Amino acid sequence: MTDALELDALWEDFHRVVNMTSQELAAWLRVSDADETTEPLPEHAGSPTGQHVLAILQKRRTDLTEDDIQVMYEVVDTVTAQTEVENEPEPEETRRRHLLMTLGHDPLRP
């Protein structure tokens, strides 16, 4: 189990890199998962990680599980690594932005 100080730091890091609200993330997951003929039920839209991030955003720190903590570490590491990448050609940049948005991070936000 993560100690209190480490959990506090993780909580802050997670909420620093996840700069979309739960409503914005839920809407993005529905949009990104929809195609021309179908749209999944809202609770099934998006990747499992995106859904887990959404669930974490709706929790209090005291309600976190070990799985939540693991996903939070993964999201912080992924977003941090991806945002350190230098600018790439436009098509790659759009794909990278959409990947990050499924984790709750919009790189175009200040």
Short mmCIF file of C-alpha atoms in Angstrom, two decimals:
data_model
loop_
_atom_site.label_atom_id
_atom_site.label_comp_id
_atom_site.label_asym_id
_atom_site.label_seq_id
_atom_site.Cartn_x
_atom_site.Cartn_y
_atom_site.Cartn_z
CA MET A 1 0.00 0.00 0.00
CA THR A 2 1.18 3.50 -0.78
CA ASP A 3 2.01 5.66 2.25
CA ALA A 4 0.10 8.88 2.92
CA LEU A 5 2.79 11.28 1.66
CA GLU A 6 3.32 9.31 -1.53
CA LEU A 7 -0.45 9.13 -2.10
CA ASP A 8 -0.76 12.89 -1.57
CA ALA A 9 1.97 13.52 -4.15
CA LEU A 10 0.38 11.07 -6.60
CA TRP A 11 -3.06 12.67 -6.12
CA GLU A 12 -1.58 16.11 -6.89
CA ASP A 13 0.39 14.84 -9.91
CA PHE A 14 -2.65 13.00 -11.27
CA HIS A 15 -4.89 16.05 -11.00
CA ARG A 16 -2.14 18.22 -12.53
CA VAL A 17 -1.82 16.04 -15.65
CA VAL A 18 -5.53 15.20 -15.94
CA ASN A 19 -6.68 18.67 -16.95
CA MET A 20 -10.11 17.70 -18.26
CA THR A 21 -13.16 17.59 -16.00
CA SER A 22 -15.06 14.34 -15.58
CA GLN A 23 -17.84 15.76 -17.80
CA GLU A 24 -15.37 16.71 -20.54
CA LEU A 25 -13.66 13.32 -20.38
CA ALA A 26 -16.98 11.44 -20.47
CA ALA A 27 -18.06 13.46 -23.52
CA TRP A 28 -14.70 12.87 -25.25
CA LEU A 29 -14.85 9.11 -24.60
CA ARG A 30 -18.33 8.96 -26.15
CA VAL A 31 -17.25 11.00 -29.19
CA SER A 32 -13.98 9.15 -29.73
CA ASP A 33 -15.70 5.75 -29.54
CA ALA A 34 -18.62 6.59 -31.82
CA ASP A 35 -18.63 5.80 -35.51
CA GLU A 36 -21.01 6.44 -38.37
CA THR A 37 -23.50 3.74 -37.43
CA THR A 38 -23.14 3.10 -33.70
CA GLU A 39 -22.43 4.80 -30.46
CA PRO A 40 -21.74 2.76 -27.33
CA LEU A 41 -23.69 3.23 -24.13
CA PRO A 42 -22.11 6.10 -22.16
CA GLU A 43 -20.87 3.81 -19.40
CA HIS A 44 -19.09 1.62 -22.00
CA ALA A 45 -17.56 4.36 -24.16
CA GLY A 46 -13.81 4.66 -24.45
CA SER A 47 -10.90 2.50 -23.46
CA PRO A 48 -10.81 0.66 -20.14
CA THR A 49 -8.08 3.05 -18.96
CA GLY A 50 -10.13 6.08 -19.97
CA GLN A 51 -13.11 4.69 -18.09
CA HIS A 52 -10.92 4.05 -15.05
CA VAL A 53 -9.59 7.64 -15.15
CA LEU A 54 -13.19 8.85 -15.30
CA ALA A 55 -14.08 6.72 -12.26
CA ILE A 56 -11.07 8.07 -10.33
CA LEU A 57 -12.10 11.66 -11.10
CA GLN A 58 -15.43 10.93 -9.44
CA LYS A 59 -13.85 9.55 -6.24
CA ARG A 60 -12.50 11.04 -3.07
CA ARG A 61 -8.86 10.37 -2.25
CA THR A 62 -9.89 8.18 0.70
CA ASP A 63 -11.91 5.89 -1.59
CA LEU A 64 -9.03 4.95 -3.92
CA THR A 65 -8.25 1.27 -4.46
CA GLU A 66 -4.89 -0.30 -5.29
CA ASP A 67 -6.07 -0.57 -8.93
CA ASP A 68 -6.89 3.14 -8.93
CA ILE A 69 -3.44 3.97 -7.60
CA GLN A 70 -1.77 1.82 -10.27
CA VAL A 71 -3.77 3.53 -13.04
CA MET A 72 -2.92 6.94 -11.58
CA TYR A 73 0.81 6.12 -11.74
CA GLU A 74 0.43 4.88 -15.33
CA VAL A 75 -1.47 7.99 -16.41
CA VAL A 76 1.02 10.37 -14.78
CA ASP A 77 3.95 8.51 -16.38
CA THR A 78 2.31 8.33 -19.83
CA VAL A 79 1.19 11.96 -19.94
CA THR A 80 4.53 13.20 -18.62
CA ALA A 81 6.46 11.18 -21.21
CA GLN A 82 4.16 12.20 -24.08
CA THR A 83 4.18 15.89 -23.25
CA GLU A 84 7.98 15.92 -23.23
CA VAL A 85 8.07 14.76 -26.87
CA GLU A 86 9.10 17.51 -29.26
CA ASN A 87 6.62 18.74 -31.84
CA GLU A 88 5.93 16.22 -34.57
CA PRO A 89 4.29 16.54 -37.98
CA GLU A 90 0.61 17.52 -37.83
CA PRO A 91 -1.03 14.07 -38.37
CA GLU A 92 1.10 12.52 -35.64
CA GLU A 93 0.41 15.47 -33.33
CA THR A 94 -3.37 15.01 -33.71
CA ARG A 95 -3.11 11.29 -33.00
CA ARG A 96 -0.98 11.97 -29.91
CA ARG A 97 -3.43 14.62 -28.68
CA HIS A 98 -6.35 12.22 -29.05
CA LEU A 99 -4.47 9.49 -27.17
CA LEU A 100 -3.74 11.89 -24.32
CA MET A 101 -7.34 13.08 -24.26
CA THR A 102 -8.52 9.49 -23.66
CA LEU A 103 -6.46 9.73 -20.46
CA GLY A 104 -8.01 13.06 -19.48
CA HIS A 105 -5.19 15.34 -20.65
CA ASP A 106 -5.75 17.93 -23.36
CA PRO A 107 -2.28 19.16 -24.41
CA LEU A 108 -3.77 22.29 -25.98
CA ARG A 109 -4.86 23.55 -22.59
CA PRO A 110 -2.49 25.92 -20.82
#
